[in-house]
Amino acid sequence: MAKQKLQFSPDNPPLLPLSRRSVLQALGISSTAAVLGSGLAQAAGSAAAAPGDAAEPGAQILNMTVNGEPHSLKIDPRTTLLDALRERLQLTGTKKGCDHGQCGACTVQVNGRRVNSCLSLALMHEGDAISTIEGLGTPEQLHPMQAAFVEHDAYQCGYCTSGQIMSAVALANEPYGTSDSDIKEAMSGNICRCGAYSHILKAIKQARG
Amino acid sequence: MHPFTFNRASSTDQAVKWGAAPNVRFIAGGTTLTDLMKLGVEHPTQVVDINRLPLAEVERTPEGGLKVGALVRNSDLAWHLAVKQGYPVLSEALLAGASGQLRNMATTGGNLLQRTRCMYFRDNLSPCNKREPGTGCAAIGGANRTLAIFGTSEHCIATNPSDMNVALVALGAQVHIQGNHGSRVVPVGEFFLLPGSTPQVETVLQPGELITHVALPPPLEGAKSGYLKLRDRASYEFALASAAVVLQIDGGRVRQARVALGGVGTLPWRSPAAEQALVGAPASAATWRAAAEAAVRGAKAQSENGFKIELAKRCVAQQLATVAARV
Ligand SMILES: Cc1cc2nc3c(=O)[nH]c(=O)nc-3n(C[C@H](O)[C@H](O)[C@H](O)COP(=O)(O)OP(=O)(O)OC[C@H]3O[C@@H](n4cnc5c(N)ncnc54)[C@H](O)[C@@H]3O)c2cc1C
Ligand code: FES
Ligand code: FES
């Protein structure tokens, strides 16, 4: 849904190097909330406050490792882990779908366990090791789960995909069975509005071996 | 989200000391609190992070029961060998709740205190006596399809949404609480309060009190147990009706029984009437039906949730038969 880019042709260059993200940020709205509209107006409000400009009163220092790299951020306590990753560290591979724990688009791993980063306050993660889709593989060398998703065409719009993959990779550490219904149950926390479920299942089965 | 200060407690004493200040909330998994803070339903001025407290262990008690720390994650508890073996009803209830990600975050203490999913409670603009006492209840005569048929009042019909709580009630768990003035133990059956005219008060927990752990009594000798959850989709959905059942059957007769219902009560709903119908009766389909009938006696339908009476009845009968057939 949030894939459209501002188009500038070579003979119609932008006056400023603006991306869609920086436009939305300047307007103080998060990309998803702009799409989802009024029902989540409050979520948009929190996202606007969350980026936590470092000068804000009450801001606190947060030290965490993201994809193996240590980070130290001065952060507004209202910032969720999701907003810290996306808005402060510019790791926008992790998506914001519902912002209320209801879709799984924001799934990341904390110390190897999959969680919904939208319901976790960033400051709860002092000293934690966070893994996001950006740390999983590279375009040249995909993680086996990423490769399986590509091979099985396990997405349409791709919005849920990073969450699906982070969730599927973390399953390796959870005692779920290997039947189709076990995997479906284990993956129920990742909603795909495009309904790519049957391909997602195939990809996960292949990557899990 | 309203601004708040954030502090990490390093001991339970420190947590209850900080908790005694006005408008403080502890945060554990955050899956209820963060959600409700974003909605503006919760607006603490101080949040105390309790995740560093040493309350994440599952231990055997000297009596042969289990002591479950308040910070044990729902997934860890569900997969714990002692729980799977001794308390299948609890393991199944936990695994029926939320999603894999949420269970990795959600804690025993937080799950006990999760708030209703009534849409009027979650919507700051609607009248709701639970969120804002005295404003009325928009759910009565409103969208109440998912709400309660047991324990309602003219002030509130919101359901307690937890699956874990239903199993804990069936198992007769005890909630261990620490406050600024000492510790106390409350049976889970007395922990939750009916809405009455004060639906904003949901449990006996006083402001600032900390749940340190939940104790399970030793498993009933030779008993079998299980949890059945019925809902609008197969997973990642709250219960419309659920049943937690513990049965001890000997010589073809029920010796002891525990039955609790979820998704239908303003609190996790134990059914002494169903238990009475079971104890001493032959382990048969007729007994399961009679117990299920007894379980829904006195249920009160709202404008949209009358179907839950039949659903709850079938849920109880089905789960009694399933558990009895287990080896
Ligand atoms: C999309 C979604 C679907 C869900 N589906 C289900 C479902 O199907 N079944 C189900 O049962 N649940 C479901 N849940 C609810 C989930 O189980 C609860 O949110 C979770 O158990 C709460 O635990 P927590 O540790 O995250 O609590 P928190 O959000 O950290 O805390 C909840 C409340 O308890 C207080 N608190 C926490 N720990 C303590 C303590 N030790 N002492 C005193 N106070 C404390 C906090 O101050 C807060 O008021 C769902 C949640 C979401 C978001
Ligand atoms: S954005 Fe976190 S679950 Fe939807
Ligand atoms: S939501 Fe579009 S691919 Fe899943």
Tab-separated table of N, CA and C in Angstrom, chain A residues 8 13 16 20 27-28 30 32 48 61 65 80 102 109 113 115 123 134 138 140 145 171 176 179 184 187 193 197:
chain	number	residue	atom	x	y	z
A	8	PHE	N	9.842	12.205	-10.276
A	8	PHE	CA	10.494	13.373	-10.891
A	8	PHE	C	11.201	12.895	-12.150
A	13	PRO	N	13.402	18.063	-12.424
A	13	PRO	CA	14.038	17.602	-11.186
A	13	PRO	C	13.388	18.233	-9.954
A	16	LEU	N	14.319	20.359	-4.220
A	16	LEU	CA	15.119	19.929	-3.072
A	16	LEU	C	15.206	18.414	-3.129
A	20	ARG	N	9.714	10.814	-0.294
A	20	ARG	CA	8.372	10.778	0.244
A	20	ARG	C	8.415	10.731	1.781
A	27	LEU	N	5.663	16.760	7.546
A	27	LEU	CA	4.250	17.003	7.852
A	27	LEU	C	3.861	16.420	9.205
A	28	GLY	N	4.777	15.640	9.790
A	28	GLY	CA	4.499	15.079	11.111
A	28	GLY	C	3.533	13.914	11.072
A	30	SER	N	3.078	9.655	10.080
A	30	SER	CA	3.766	8.437	9.692
A	30	SER	C	3.146	7.931	8.404
A	32	THR	N	2.187	5.009	7.303
A	32	THR	CA	1.051	4.115	7.358
A	32	THR	C	-0.192	4.837	7.824
A	48	ALA	N	4.045	10.808	15.569
A	48	ALA	CA	4.626	12.120	15.351
A	48	ALA	C	5.472	12.537	16.548
A	61	ILE	N	18.832	8.119	27.531
A	61	ILE	CA	19.786	7.399	26.685
A	61	ILE	C	19.408	5.925	26.617
A	65	THR	N	21.950	-3.047	20.679
A	65	THR	CA	22.661	-3.500	19.486
A	65	THR	C	21.627	-3.821	18.423
A	80	THR	N	8.302	3.820	20.547
A	80	THR	CA	8.282	2.361	20.535
A	80	THR	C	9.565	1.855	19.885
A	102	GLN	N	-1.767	-6.179	16.089
A	102	GLN	CA	-2.806	-6.983	15.430
A	102	GLN	C	-2.426	-7.507	14.051
A	109	GLN	N	13.322	-9.515	15.940
A	109	GLN	CA	13.776	-10.433	16.982
A	109	GLN	C	14.536	-9.668	18.046
A	113	ARG	N	14.312	-13.777	19.916
A	113	ARG	CA	12.882	-14.123	20.006
A	113	ARG	C	12.064	-13.117	19.216
A	115	VAL	N	9.103	-10.705	18.328
A	115	VAL	CA	8.169	-9.871	19.084
A	115	VAL	C	7.550	-8.832	18.142
A	123	LEU	N	12.765	2.016	25.308
A	123	LEU	CA	13.597	2.061	26.518
A	123	LEU	C	13.590	0.735	27.287
A	134	GLU	N	17.020	-6.121	7.791
A	134	GLU	CA	18.238	-5.576	7.163
A	134	GLU	C	19.476	-6.386	7.547
A	138	THR	N	22.008	-10.335	2.481
A	138	THR	CA	22.328	-9.220	1.575
A	138	THR	C	21.726	-9.564	0.217
A	140	GLU	N	23.136	-9.978	-2.449
A	140	GLU	CA	23.987	-10.972	-3.099
A	140	GLU	C	23.857	-12.330	-2.413
A	145	MET	N	15.701	-18.275	4.165
A	145	MET	CA	14.264	-17.980	4.244
A	145	MET	C	13.888	-16.903	3.213
A	171	LEU	N	11.076	-19.111	14.201
A	171	LEU	CA	10.424	-20.383	14.512
A	171	LEU	C	11.432	-21.484	14.814
A	176	TYR	N	7.495	-25.654	17.783
A	176	TYR	CA	6.328	-25.999	16.970
A	176	TYR	C	6.624	-27.226	16.123
A	179	SER	N	4.027	-29.965	10.720
A	179	SER	CA	2.897	-30.154	9.799
A	179	SER	C	2.419	-28.798	9.282
A	184	LYS	N	0.961	-23.108	10.150
A	184	LYS	CA	-0.076	-22.070	10.029
A	184	LYS	C	-0.382	-21.469	11.390
A	187	MET	N	2.415	-19.276	12.610
A	187	MET	CA	2.555	-18.049	11.817
A	187	MET	C	1.296	-17.181	11.847
A	193	ARG	N	-2.540	-9.217	3.955
A	193	ARG	CA	-3.780	-8.733	3.335
A	193	ARG	C	-3.891	-9.173	1.885
A	197	TYR	N	-0.836	-16.584	1.617
A	197	TYR	CA	-0.572	-17.605	2.642
A	197	TYR	C	-0.061	-18.938	2.102
